[in-house]
Every structure is written in structure tokens, then in C-alpha cells.
Amino acid sequence: MNIQRYEQAHLAGIVSLCEAEGWPSFGADLERAHATLTAPGVTSVVALDGELVIGFAYLLSDGHIASYLSMMATHVNYRRKGVGRALIDFAHPLTGAQRIDLVTDTAEDFYASYEHHRTFSGFRIYP
């Protein structure tokens, strides 16, 4: 497994992971997805097995105190093999932030394995 910063060549693999999770936003507009993954204040990283994208993480940060893990997914065949932890461990220092905030509806046990504080509930609003 190789963890590295996102490059446009990884986009199709990321879209595939998102579609497997039922997340249609990136696949709906590839230009917008690439712009999102490379926007100022964003840290995007991928996990690769050879050329295959087996995971990705996308974080937003102020570069000093707070970062937010907006999206992270791991290919179903690579789960419970350290991919998610490797993505976070690689990406977090790149954000420049002291902490990562997130909400999850599917991976509470994984995130609870980190030192953490439960502080609030979250919502995703589609105005």
C-alpha cells in the first residue's frame, strides 16, 4: 500500500469508491470533483495498491487548529487492513491543524479507536 497526495489520475478510482458508498456528488460532475479535491484549504490523499485506488480521504482545514474530515472511503476488499488509519495518519500533518472533526453514520467503532471527545451531533443540510 502506498499513501500519497491526490492527483487527477486518481479521480476515476475515487469516484468508484464514492459510488460504492452511495455518494453521487463526485461522479455527477468530474470537473467539480477535481476542483473540490484541489481547492485551497483542502487536503486530499489516496491509498494505492499498485495503480488501484483502494481508499481516499478529503479534509478541509484552517491550517492551524481545526480540520474536518469531509469524506473517507476504503474499497470493500481492503477494509480492516489499516487503510483508513494510514490515510488519516498521512493526511493529518498535511492539514497543519491540531485536530480533526467529523461525523459518521457507518464507522463509529473505527473513529472511536482514536483518542477523541464526543462533542456534538451533526447534520448534513441540502438547501
mmCIF file with all atom_site columns, C-alpha atoms in Angstrom, residues 6-7 10-19 26 37 44-46 53 55-56:
data_model
loop_
_atom_site.group_PDB
_atom_site.id
_atom_site.type_symbol
_atom_site.label_atom_id
_atom_site.label_alt_id
_atom_site.label_comp_id
_atom_site.label_asym_id
_atom_site.label_entity_id
_atom_site.label_seq_id
_atom_site.pdbx_PDB_ins_code
_atom_site.Cartn_x
_atom_site.Cartn_y
_atom_site.Cartn_z
_atom_site.occupancy
_atom_site.B_iso_or_equiv
_atom_site.pdbx_formal_charge
_atom_site.auth_seq_id
_atom_site.auth_comp_id
_atom_site.auth_asym_id
_atom_site.auth_atom_id
_atom_site.pdbx_PDB_model_num
ATOM 1  C CA . TYR A 1 6  ? -4.326  13.186 -4.699  1.00 0.00 ? 6  TYR A CA 1
ATOM 2  C CA . GLU A 1 7  ? -3.600  13.680 -8.404  1.00 0.00 ? 7  GLU A CA 1
ATOM 3  C CA . HIS A 1 10 ? -6.808  9.134  -9.171  1.00 0.00 ? 10 HIS A CA 1
ATOM 4  C CA . LEU A 1 11 ? -10.215 10.712 -9.794  1.00 0.00 ? 11 LEU A CA 1
ATOM 5  C CA . ALA A 1 12 ? -11.873 7.726  -11.507 1.00 0.00 ? 12 ALA A CA 1
ATOM 6  C CA . GLY A 1 13 ? -10.852 5.479  -8.611  1.00 0.00 ? 13 GLY A CA 1
ATOM 7  C CA . ILE A 1 14 ? -12.208 7.937  -6.057  1.00 0.00 ? 14 ILE A CA 1
ATOM 8  C CA . VAL A 1 15 ? -15.484 8.238  -7.964  1.00 0.00 ? 15 VAL A CA 1
ATOM 9  C CA . SER A 1 16 ? -15.756 4.452  -7.994  1.00 0.00 ? 16 SER A CA 1
ATOM 10 C CA . LEU A 1 17 ? -15.292 4.316  -4.220  1.00 0.00 ? 17 LEU A CA 1
ATOM 11 C CA . CYS A 1 18 ? -17.889 7.060  -3.736  1.00 0.00 ? 18 CYS A CA 1
ATOM 12 C CA . GLU A 1 19 ? -20.407 5.306  -5.960  1.00 0.00 ? 19 GLU A CA 1
ATOM 13 C CA . PHE A 1 26 ? -18.316 13.485 -7.224  1.00 0.00 ? 26 PHE A CA 1
ATOM 14 C CA . LEU A 1 37 ? -10.293 17.843 -4.140  1.00 0.00 ? 37 LEU A CA 1
ATOM 15 C CA . SER A 1 44 ? -6.845  15.085 -0.401  1.00 0.00 ? 44 SER A CA 1
ATOM 16 C CA . VAL A 1 45 ? -4.907  11.832 -0.190  1.00 0.00 ? 45 VAL A CA 1
ATOM 17 C CA . VAL A 1 46 ? -5.246  8.383  -1.717  1.00 0.00 ? 46 VAL A CA 1
ATOM 18 C CA . VAL A 1 53 ? -7.207  3.421  -5.665  1.00 0.00 ? 53 VAL A CA 1
ATOM 19 C CA . GLY A 1 55 ? -9.028  4.435  -0.354  1.00 0.00 ? 55 GLY A CA 1
ATOM 20 C CA . PHE A 1 56 ? -9.132  8.198  -0.132  1.00 0.00 ? 56 PHE A CA 1
#
